[in-house]
Amino acid sequence: MIELIISILLLIGGAFVLVGSIGLVKMPDFFMRLHGPTKATTLGMASLLIAAMIFFSTKQAGVSVNEILISLFLLLTAPISGYMMIKSAIHHKLDSIERTKGTENIEDDV
Amino acid sequence: MLENVILIVYAMIGVSLLLNLWRLLVGPSIPDRILALDTMYINSIALIILYGMSMGTTLYFEAALLIAMLGFVSTVAVCKYLLRGDIIE
Amino acid sequence: MRLETRFKWLPAPFLSLLLFFVWLLLNNSASAGHIVLAIVLAIGIPLVTSPFATKQPLIIKPGLAFRHLMLVLYDIITANVQVAVLILGPNKKLTPGFVKVPLDLTHSMPITILASTVSLTPGTVSAEVYPLRECIIEDNDLEQRFLLIHVLDLKDEQALINTIKQRYEAPLKEIFQC
């Protein structure tokens, strides 16, 4: 039973990581590519790490919770690295695809 | 059953690492390459955790934590370099 | 908004709590010795480092903050399924866009938290805070601030702005009382 839960969590995690990378390759411009890795990959990693936590808790004596630390760290840092990347993309004036609405909202930075 | 599932997930992560590598090599602009590299860090953490699970040891936890921290710091440092042309002002 | 705690020996209660749990998680044990060491570290490190740090607003309503955290975690899961469907679907259907959201928050710390939740939750990534400034710490200047976000699939701009303001910004205003 527990093996089944671990397997399902592992498969969900792997699928989300894969979706994040597919988004990275498939999307037409940088701003749309950013959505895959910042969101799907982070949730996939959280799911994988929860699976690892359950796995090691059943395998050894006592619970193993330190995998939570990595998922917490990834959840905290993913938006910040995404913010830094989109800031540098705006600074370099990367092109967004033509049908993007509201590009006049971007102000020039110094 | 769990062994087979771990093998399947290995394959998924491997494919996503290859996709990231393609974006890293092709990516038209520098932020694209940084994004691909950042995603590769995160996927390699997943690979290490899976390896630890298939070996049945928690020894690799520290390695995964170190990669998470250094990956974040290096991404921010490279972005800062792109923004300012300088890391330490 | 309150910057000072009631007790002198506890300058940053949330940081202390975080340090306590991180120490226990790193060692993966809850034995008495580790708990004592964690308490010593959780009180000692903020005491030593608080003179260097700028004062940040305190969480005034911890219960509401916990409820907001649970809401955000739930939203992360549902939003990720939506984003996965959008990514796997055809590219031509997506209409990306940049949206400017006016902010009621004034201090930099709540704005950071709002930008992070916006990045993690629906199909949006926060991009910039306008007006551009090196550091936004003073809260006496009353200039209107905007958060620039990039949306993966923009359907209704006004509805999106309303959702962000009601669902994520209003609880933050309540939590920090500013």
CSV table of C-alpha atoms in Angstrom, one decimal:
chain,number,residue,atom,x,y,z
A,1,MET,CA,0.0,0.0,0.0
A,2,ILE,CA,2.7,2.4,1.0
A,3,GLU,CA,4.7,1.3,-2.0
A,4,LEU,CA,1.8,2.3,-4.2
A,5,ILE,CA,1.6,5.8,-2.7
A,6,ILE,CA,5.4,6.2,-3.2
A,7,SER,CA,5.1,5.1,-6.8
A,8,ILE,CA,2.2,7.5,-7.6
A,9,LEU,CA,4.1,10.4,-6.0
A,10,LEU,CA,7.2,9.5,-7.9
A,11,LEU,CA,5.4,9.3,-11.2
A,12,ILE,CA,3.6,12.6,-10.6
A,13,GLY,CA,6.9,14.3,-9.7
A,14,GLY,CA,8.7,12.9,-12.8
A,15,ALA,CA,5.8,13.9,-15.0
A,16,PHE,CA,5.8,17.5,-13.7
A,17,VAL,CA,9.6,17.8,-14.1
A,18,LEU,CA,9.3,16.5,-17.7
A,19,VAL,CA,6.4,19.0,-18.4
A,20,GLY,CA,8.7,21.8,-17.1
A,21,SER,CA,11.5,20.8,-19.5
A,22,ILE,CA,9.0,20.4,-22.4
A,23,GLY,CA,7.8,23.9,-21.7
A,24,LEU,CA,11.4,25.1,-21.8
A,25,VAL,CA,11.9,23.7,-25.2
A,26,LYS,CA,8.5,24.2,-26.8
A,27,MET,CA,7.6,27.8,-26.0
A,28,PRO,CA,8.4,30.5,-28.6
A,29,ASP,CA,9.9,33.3,-26.5
A,30,PHE,CA,11.9,33.7,-23.3
A,31,PHE,CA,9.1,35.1,-21.1
A,32,MET,CA,6.9,32.1,-21.9
A,33,ARG,CA,9.7,29.7,-21.4
A,34,LEU,CA,10.2,30.9,-17.8
A,35,HIS,CA,6.8,29.6,-16.8
A,36,GLY,CA,7.7,25.9,-17.1
A,37,PRO,CA,10.8,25.7,-14.9
A,38,THR,CA,9.7,28.1,-12.2
A,39,LYS,CA,6.4,26.4,-11.5
A,40,ALA,CA,6.1,22.9,-12.9
A,41,THR,CA,9.6,21.8,-12.0
A,42,THR,CA,9.3,23.2,-8.5
A,43,LEU,CA,6.1,21.3,-7.8
A,44,GLY,CA,7.6,18.1,-9.4
A,45,MET,CA,10.6,18.3,-7.1
A,46,ALA,CA,8.4,18.8,-4.0
A,47,SER,CA,6.4,15.7,-5.0
A,48,LEU,CA,9.6,13.6,-5.6
A,49,LEU,CA,11.1,14.7,-2.3
A,50,ILE,CA,7.9,13.8,-0.4
A,51,ALA,CA,8.0,10.4,-2.0
A,52,ALA,CA,11.7,10.1,-0.9
A,53,MET,CA,10.7,11.1,2.6
A,54,ILE,CA,8.0,8.4,2.9
A,55,PHE,CA,10.4,5.9,1.4
A,56,PHE,CA,13.2,6.5,3.9
A,57,SER,CA,10.7,6.7,6.8
A,58,THR,CA,9.4,3.2,6.1
A,59,LYS,CA,12.8,1.7,5.3
A,60,GLN,CA,14.7,2.9,8.4
A,61,ALA,CA,13.8,3.0,12.1
A,62,GLY,CA,12.3,6.4,12.9
A,63,VAL,CA,11.0,9.1,10.6
A,64,SER,CA,13.2,10.8,8.1
A,65,VAL,CA,12.1,14.4,7.5
A,66,ASN,CA,15.1,16.2,6.2
A,67,GLU,CA,14.0,16.0,2.6
A,68,ILE,CA,11.4,18.7,3.5
A,69,LEU,CA,14.4,21.1,3.9
A,70,ILE,CA,15.3,20.8,0.2
A,71,SER,CA,11.7,21.2,-1.0
A,72,LEU,CA,11.3,24.2,1.3
A,73,PHE,CA,14.5,25.7,0.0
A,74,LEU,CA,13.4,25.2,-3.6
A,75,LEU,CA,10.0,26.7,-3.0
A,76,LEU,CA,11.7,29.8,-1.4
A,77,THR,CA,14.3,30.3,-4.1
A,78,ALA,CA,12.5,29.5,-7.3
A,79,PRO,CA,10.6,32.8,-7.5
A,80,ILE,CA,13.7,34.8,-6.7
A,81,SER,CA,15.8,33.2,-9.4
A,82,GLY,CA,12.9,33.6,-11.8
A,83,TYR,CA,12.7,37.2,-10.9
A,84,MET,CA,16.4,37.8,-11.4
A,85,MET,CA,16.2,36.1,-14.8
A,86,ILE,CA,13.2,38.0,-16.1
A,87,LYS,CA,14.9,41.2,-14.9
A,88,SER,CA,18.0,40.5,-16.8
A,89,ALA,CA,15.9,39.6,-19.9
A,90,ILE,CA,14.1,42.9,-19.7
A,91,HIS,CA,17.4,44.7,-19.3
A,92,HIS,CA,18.7,43.0,-22.5
A,93,LYS,CA,15.4,43.9,-24.3
A,94,LEU,CA,14.6,40.4,-25.4
A,95,ASP,CA,11.9,40.2,-28.0
A,96,SER,CA,8.5,38.7,-27.0
A,97,ILE,CA,6.3,37.2,-29.7
A,98,GLU,CA,4.0,39.5,-31.6
A,99,ARG,CA,0.7,38.7,-30.1
A,100,THR,CA,2.0,39.6,-26.6
A,101,LYS,CA,-0.4,42.2,-25.1
A,102,GLY,CA,0.6,45.1,-23.0
A,103,THR,CA,4.3,45.4,-24.0
A,104,GLU,CA,3.9,49.2,-23.6
A,105,ASN,CA,3.8,48.5,-19.8
A,106,ILE,CA,7.5,47.8,-19.8
A,107,GLU,CA,9.5,50.8,-18.8
A,108,ASP,CA,13.1,51.3,-19.8
A,109,ASP,CA,15.5,50.6,-17.0
A,110,VAL,CA,18.9,52.3,-16.5
B,1,MET,CA,7.2,-2.7,-8.4
B,2,LEU,CA,9.1,0.2,-6.8
B,3,GLU,CA,12.2,-0.7,-8.7
B,4,ASN,CA,10.5,-0.5,-12.1
B,5,VAL,CA,8.8,2.8,-11.1
B,6,ILE,CA,12.2,4.3,-10.1
B,7,LEU,CA,13.6,3.2,-13.5
B,8,ILE,CA,10.7,4.9,-15.3
B,9,VAL,CA,11.2,8.1,-13.4
B,10,TYR,CA,15.0,7.9,-14.1
B,11,ALA,CA,14.1,7.8,-17.8
B,12,MET,CA,11.7,10.9,-17.4
B,13,ILE,CA,14.4,12.9,-15.6
B,14,GLY,CA,17.0,11.8,-18.2
B,15,VAL,CA,14.8,13.0,-21.1
B,16,SER,CA,14.2,16.3,-19.3
B,17,LEU,CA,17.9,16.8,-18.8
B,18,LEU,CA,18.5,16.2,-22.5
B,19,LEU,CA,15.8,18.8,-23.4
B,20,ASN,CA,17.5,21.2,-21.0
B,21,LEU,CA,20.8,20.5,-22.7
B,22,TRP,CA,19.3,21.2,-26.1
B,23,ARG,CA,18.0,24.6,-24.8
B,24,LEU,CA,21.4,25.3,-23.2
B,25,LEU,CA,23.2,24.7,-26.5
B,26,VAL,CA,20.7,26.3,-28.9
B,27,GLY,CA,19.1,29.0,-26.7
B,28,PRO,CA,19.2,32.2,-28.7
B,29,SER,CA,20.0,34.6,-25.9
B,30,ILE,CA,22.0,34.5,-22.7
B,31,PRO,CA,19.1,34.5,-20.2
B,32,ASP,CA,17.7,31.4,-22.1
B,33,ARG,CA,21.0,29.6,-21.4
B,34,ILE,CA,20.9,30.6,-17.7
B,35,LEU,CA,17.4,29.4,-17.4
B,36,ALA,CA,18.4,26.0,-18.9
B,37,LEU,CA,21.3,25.7,-16.6
B,38,ASP,CA,19.1,26.5,-13.6
B,39,THR,CA,16.6,23.8,-14.6
B,40,MET,CA,19.5,21.4,-15.0
B,41,TYR,CA,20.6,22.0,-11.4
B,42,ILE,CA,17.1,21.2,-10.2
B,43,ASN,CA,16.8,18.1,-12.3
B,44,SER,CA,20.2,16.8,-11.2
B,45,ILE,CA,19.0,17.1,-7.6
B,46,ALA,CA,16.1,14.9,-8.6
B,47,LEU,CA,18.5,12.4,-10.1
B,48,ILE,CA,20.7,12.3,-7.0
B,49,ILE,CA,17.6,11.7,-4.7
B,50,LEU,CA,16.4,8.9,-7.0
B,51,TYR,CA,19.9,7.3,-6.9
B,52,GLY,CA,19.9,7.4,-3.2
B,53,MET,CA,16.5,5.8,-3.2
B,54,SER,CA,17.6,3.0,-5.5
B,55,MET,CA,20.7,2.4,-3.4
B,56,GLY,CA,18.7,2.6,-0.2
B,57,THR,CA,20.9,5.2,1.6
B,58,THR,CA,20.3,8.7,2.8
B,59,LEU,CA,24.0,9.7,2.4
B,60,TYR,CA,23.2,11.6,-0.8
B,61,PHE,CA,20.9,14.1,1.0
B,62,GLU,CA,23.8,16.5,1.8
B,63,ALA,CA,25.0,16.5,-1.8
B,64,ALA,CA,21.5,17.4,-3.0
B,65,LEU,CA,21.2,20.2,-0.4
B,66,LEU,CA,24.6,21.6,-1.5
B,67,ILE,CA,23.7,21.5,-5.2
B,68,ALA,CA,20.4,23.3,-4.4
B,69,MET,CA,22.2,26.1,-2.5
B,70,LEU,CA,25.1,26.6,-4.9
B,71,GLY,CA,22.8,26.4,-7.9
B,72,PHE,CA,20.6,29.2,-6.5
B,73,VAL,CA,23.6,31.4,-5.6
B,74,SER,CA,25.3,30.9,-9.0
B,75,THR,CA,22.1,31.7,-10.9
B,76,VAL,CA,21.6,34.9,-9.0
B,77,ALA,CA,25.3,35.8,-9.4
B,78,VAL,CA,25.2,35.3,-13.2
B,79,CYS,CA,22.0,37.3,-13.5
B,80,LYS,CA,23.5,40.1,-11.4
B,81,TYR,CA,26.5,40.1,-13.8
B,82,LEU,CA,24.2,40.4,-16.8
B,83,LEU,CA,22.3,43.3,-15.1
B,84,ARG,CA,25.3,45.3,-14.0
B,85,GLY,CA,28.4,44.0,-15.8
B,86,ASP,CA,29.9,43.4,-12.4
B,87,ILE,CA,29.3,41.0,-9.5
B,88,ILE,CA,30.7,43.0,-6.7
B,89,GLU,CA,30.4,46.8,-7.0
C,1,MET,CA,3.0,48.0,10.9
C,2,ARG,CA,5.3,47.3,13.9
C,3,LEU,CA,9.1,47.0,13.6
C,4,GLU,CA,10.1,46.4,17.2
C,5,THR,CA,9.2,43.2,19.2
C,6,ARG,CA,8.0,43.3,22.8
C,7,PHE,CA,11.0,41.4,24.1
C,8,LYS,CA,14.5,42.7,23.7
C,9,TRP,CA,16.1,39.2,23.6
C,10,LEU,CA,13.9,38.1,20.7
C,11,PRO,CA,14.4,40.6,17.8
C,12,ALA,CA,13.0,38.4,15.1
C,13,PRO,CA,10.6,35.7,16.2
C,14,PHE,CA,9.9,34.2,12.8
C,15,LEU,CA,13.6,33.9,12.1
C,16,SER,CA,14.1,32.2,15.4
C,17,LEU,CA,11.3,29.7,14.7
C,18,LEU,CA,12.8,29.0,11.3
C,19,LEU,CA,16.3,28.5,12.7
C,20,PHE,CA,14.9,26.1,15.3
C,21,PHE,CA,13.2,23.9,12.8
C,22,VAL,CA,16.0,24.0,10.2
C,23,TRP,CA,18.5,22.8,12.8
C,24,LEU,CA,16.3,19.9,13.9
C,25,LEU,CA,15.6,19.0,10.2
C,26,LEU,CA,19.3,19.2,9.3
C,27,ASN,CA,20.1,16.7,12.1
C,28,ASN,CA,17.0,14.7,11.5
C,29,SER,CA,16.4,14.1,15.2
C,30,ALA,CA,14.3,15.5,18.0
C,31,SER,CA,16.5,14.3,21.0
C,32,ALA,CA,16.7,16.5,24.1
C,33,GLY,CA,20.3,17.6,23.3
C,34,HIS,CA,19.5,18.8,19.8
C,35,ILE,CA,16.4,20.7,21.1
C,36,VAL,CA,18.5,22.6,23.6
C,37,LEU,CA,21.2,23.3,21.0
C,38,ALA,CA,18.5,24.5,18.6
C,39,ILE,CA,17.0,26.8,21.2
C,40,VAL,CA,20.4,28.3,21.9
C,41,LEU,CA,21.1,28.9,18.2
C,42,ALA,CA,17.6,30.2,17.6
C,43,ILE,CA,18.0,32.9,20.3
C,44,GLY,CA,21.7,33.5,19.8
C,45,ILE,CA,21.9,34.0,16.0
C,46,PRO,CA,19.2,36.7,15.7
C,47,LEU,CA,20.7,38.5,18.8
C,48,VAL,CA,24.1,38.7,17.2
C,49,THR,CA,23.0,39.5,13.6
C,50,SER,CA,20.1,41.9,14.2
C,51,PRO,CA,22.3,45.0,14.6
C,52,PHE,CA,23.4,44.5,11.0
C,53,ALA,CA,20.0,43.9,9.4
C,54,THR,CA,17.5,46.5,8.5
C,55,LYS,CA,14.3,46.3,10.6
C,56,GLN,CA,11.6,44.3,8.9
C,57,PRO,CA,7.8,44.5,9.7
C,58,LEU,CA,6.6,41.8,12.1
C,59,ILE,CA,3.9,39.3,11.5
C,60,ILE,CA,1.1,40.6,13.7
C,61,LYS,CA,-1.5,37.9,13.1
C,62,PRO,CA,0.2,34.5,13.0
C,63,GLY,CA,-3.0,32.5,12.7
C,64,LEU,CA,-4.1,34.4,9.6
C,65,ALA,CA,-0.5,34.0,8.2
C,66,PHE,CA,-0.8,30.2,8.7
C,67,ARG,CA,-4.2,30.1,6.9
C,68,HIS,CA,-2.8,32.3,4.1
C,69,LEU,CA,0.2,29.8,3.8
C,70,MET,CA,-2.2,26.9,3.4
C,71,LEU,CA,-4.3,28.8,0.8
C,72,VAL,CA,-1.1,29.5,-1.2
C,73,LEU,CA,0.0,25.9,-1.0
C,74,TYR,CA,-3.4,24.7,-2.3
C,75,ASP,CA,-3.3,27.3,-5.1
C,76,ILE,CA,0.2,26.2,-6.1
C,77,ILE,CA,-1.0,22.7,-6.6
C,78,THR,CA,-4.1,23.6,-8.6
C,79,ALA,CA,-2.3,26.3,-10.6
C,80,ASN,CA,0.5,23.9,-11.6
C,81,VAL,CA,-2.0,21.5,-13.1
C,82,GLN,CA,-3.5,24.4,-15.1
C,83,VAL,CA,0.0,25.5,-16.3
C,84,ALA,CA,0.9,21.9,-17.2
C,85,VAL,CA,-2.2,21.7,-19.4
C,86,LEU,CA,-1.4,25.1,-21.0
C,87,ILE,CA,2.2,24.0,-21.7
C,88,LEU,CA,1.2,20.7,-23.3
C,89,GLY,CA,-1.6,22.3,-25.3
C,90,PRO,CA,-1.0,24.0,-28.7
C,91,ASN,CA,1.1,27.1,-28.6
C,92,LYS,CA,-1.1,29.1,-31.0
C,93,LYS,CA,-4.0,29.2,-28.5
C,94,LEU,CA,-1.9,31.1,-25.9
C,95,THR,CA,-2.1,34.8,-25.6
C,96,PRO,CA,0.7,36.0,-23.4
C,97,GLY,CA,0.7,39.5,-22.0
C,98,PHE,CA,2.3,42.0,-19.6
C,99,VAL,CA,0.0,43.4,-16.9
C,100,LYS,CA,0.6,46.3,-14.4
C,101,VAL,CA,-0.9,45.7,-11.0
C,102,PRO,CA,-1.2,48.7,-8.8
C,103,LEU,CA,-0.1,47.9,-5.2
C,104,ASP,CA,-1.5,49.1,-1.9
C,105,LEU,CA,1.4,47.7,0.0
C,106,THR,CA,4.2,50.2,0.8
C,107,HIS,CA,7.0,48.3,2.5
C,108,SER,CA,9.5,46.2,0.6
C,109,MET,CA,9.1,43.1,2.6
C,110,PRO,CA,5.4,42.5,2.0
C,111,ILE,CA,5.9,43.4,-1.7
C,112,THR,CA,8.6,40.7,-1.9
C,113,ILE,CA,6.3,38.1,-0.4
C,114,LEU,CA,3.5,39.2,-2.8
C,115,ALA,CA,5.8,39.0,-5.8
C,116,SER,CA,7.0,35.5,-4.8
C,117,THR,CA,3.4,34.2,-4.3
C,118,VAL,CA,2.4,35.7,-7.7
C,119,SER,CA,5.4,33.9,-9.3
C,120,LEU,CA,4.5,30.6,-7.7
C,121,THR,CA,0.7,30.6,-8.1
C,122,PRO,CA,-1.4,31.1,-11.3
C,123,GLY,CA,0.1,31.4,-14.8
C,124,THR,CA,2.0,34.5,-13.9
C,125,VAL,CA,5.6,35.5,-13.2
C,126,SER,CA,6.4,38.8,-11.5
C,127,ALA,CA,8.9,40.9,-13.4
C,128,GLU,CA,9.5,44.3,-11.9
C,129,VAL,CA,8.4,46.7,-9.3
C,130,TYR,CA,7.8,50.3,-10.6
C,131,PRO,CA,9.0,52.9,-10.0
C,132,LEU,CA,12.5,51.5,-10.2
C,133,ARG,CA,14.5,52.4,-7.1
C,134,GLU,CA,17.6,50.9,-5.5
C,135,CYS,CA,15.9,50.2,-2.2
C,136,ILE,CA,12.4,50.8,-1.1
C,137,ILE,CA,12.6,51.1,2.7
C,138,GLU,CA,11.2,54.4,3.6
C,139,ASP,CA,7.4,54.3,4.0
C,140,ASN,CA,6.8,58.0,4.2
C,141,ASP,CA,6.8,58.6,0.5
C,142,LEU,CA,3.4,57.9,-0.9
C,143,GLU,CA,4.2,57.3,-4.6
C,144,GLN,CA,1.9,54.6,-6.1
C,145,ARG,CA,3.8,51.4,-6.8
C,146,PHE,CA,3.1,48.9,-9.6
C,147,LEU,CA,4.0,45.3,-10.0
C,148,LEU,CA,4.7,44.2,-13.6
C,149,ILE,CA,3.7,40.6,-14.2
C,150,HIS,CA,3.9,38.4,-17.2
C,151,VAL,CA,0.9,36.2,-17.9
C,152,LEU,CA,1.1,33.0,-19.8
C,153,ASP,CA,-2.5,33.1,-21.0
C,154,LEU,CA,-4.2,36.5,-20.6
C,155,LYS,CA,-8.0,36.3,-20.9
C,156,ASP,CA,-9.4,39.1,-18.8
C,157,GLU,CA,-7.0,41.7,-17.5
C,158,GLN,CA,-9.2,43.3,-14.9
C,159,ALA,CA,-10.4,40.0,-13.5
C,160,LEU,CA,-6.8,38.9,-13.0
C,161,ILE,CA,-5.9,42.2,-11.2
C,162,ASN,CA,-8.9,41.8,-9.0
C,163,THR,CA,-8.0,38.2,-8.1
C,164,ILE,CA,-4.4,39.1,-7.2
C,165,LYS,CA,-5.5,42.1,-5.1
C,166,GLN,CA,-8.3,40.2,-3.2
C,167,ARG,CA,-6.8,36.8,-2.9
C,168,TYR,CA,-3.1,37.5,-2.2
C,169,GLU,CA,-2.7,41.2,-1.3
C,170,ALA,CA,-5.5,41.8,1.1
C,171,PRO,CA,-4.4,39.0,3.5
C,172,LEU,CA,-0.9,40.3,3.5
C,173,LYS,CA,-2.1,43.8,4.4
C,174,GLU,CA,-4.0,42.2,7.3
C,175,ILE,CA,-1.1,40.1,8.4
C,176,PHE,CA,1.4,43.0,8.5
C,177,GLN,CA,-1.2,45.7,9.4
C,178,CYS,CA,0.1,48.2,6.9
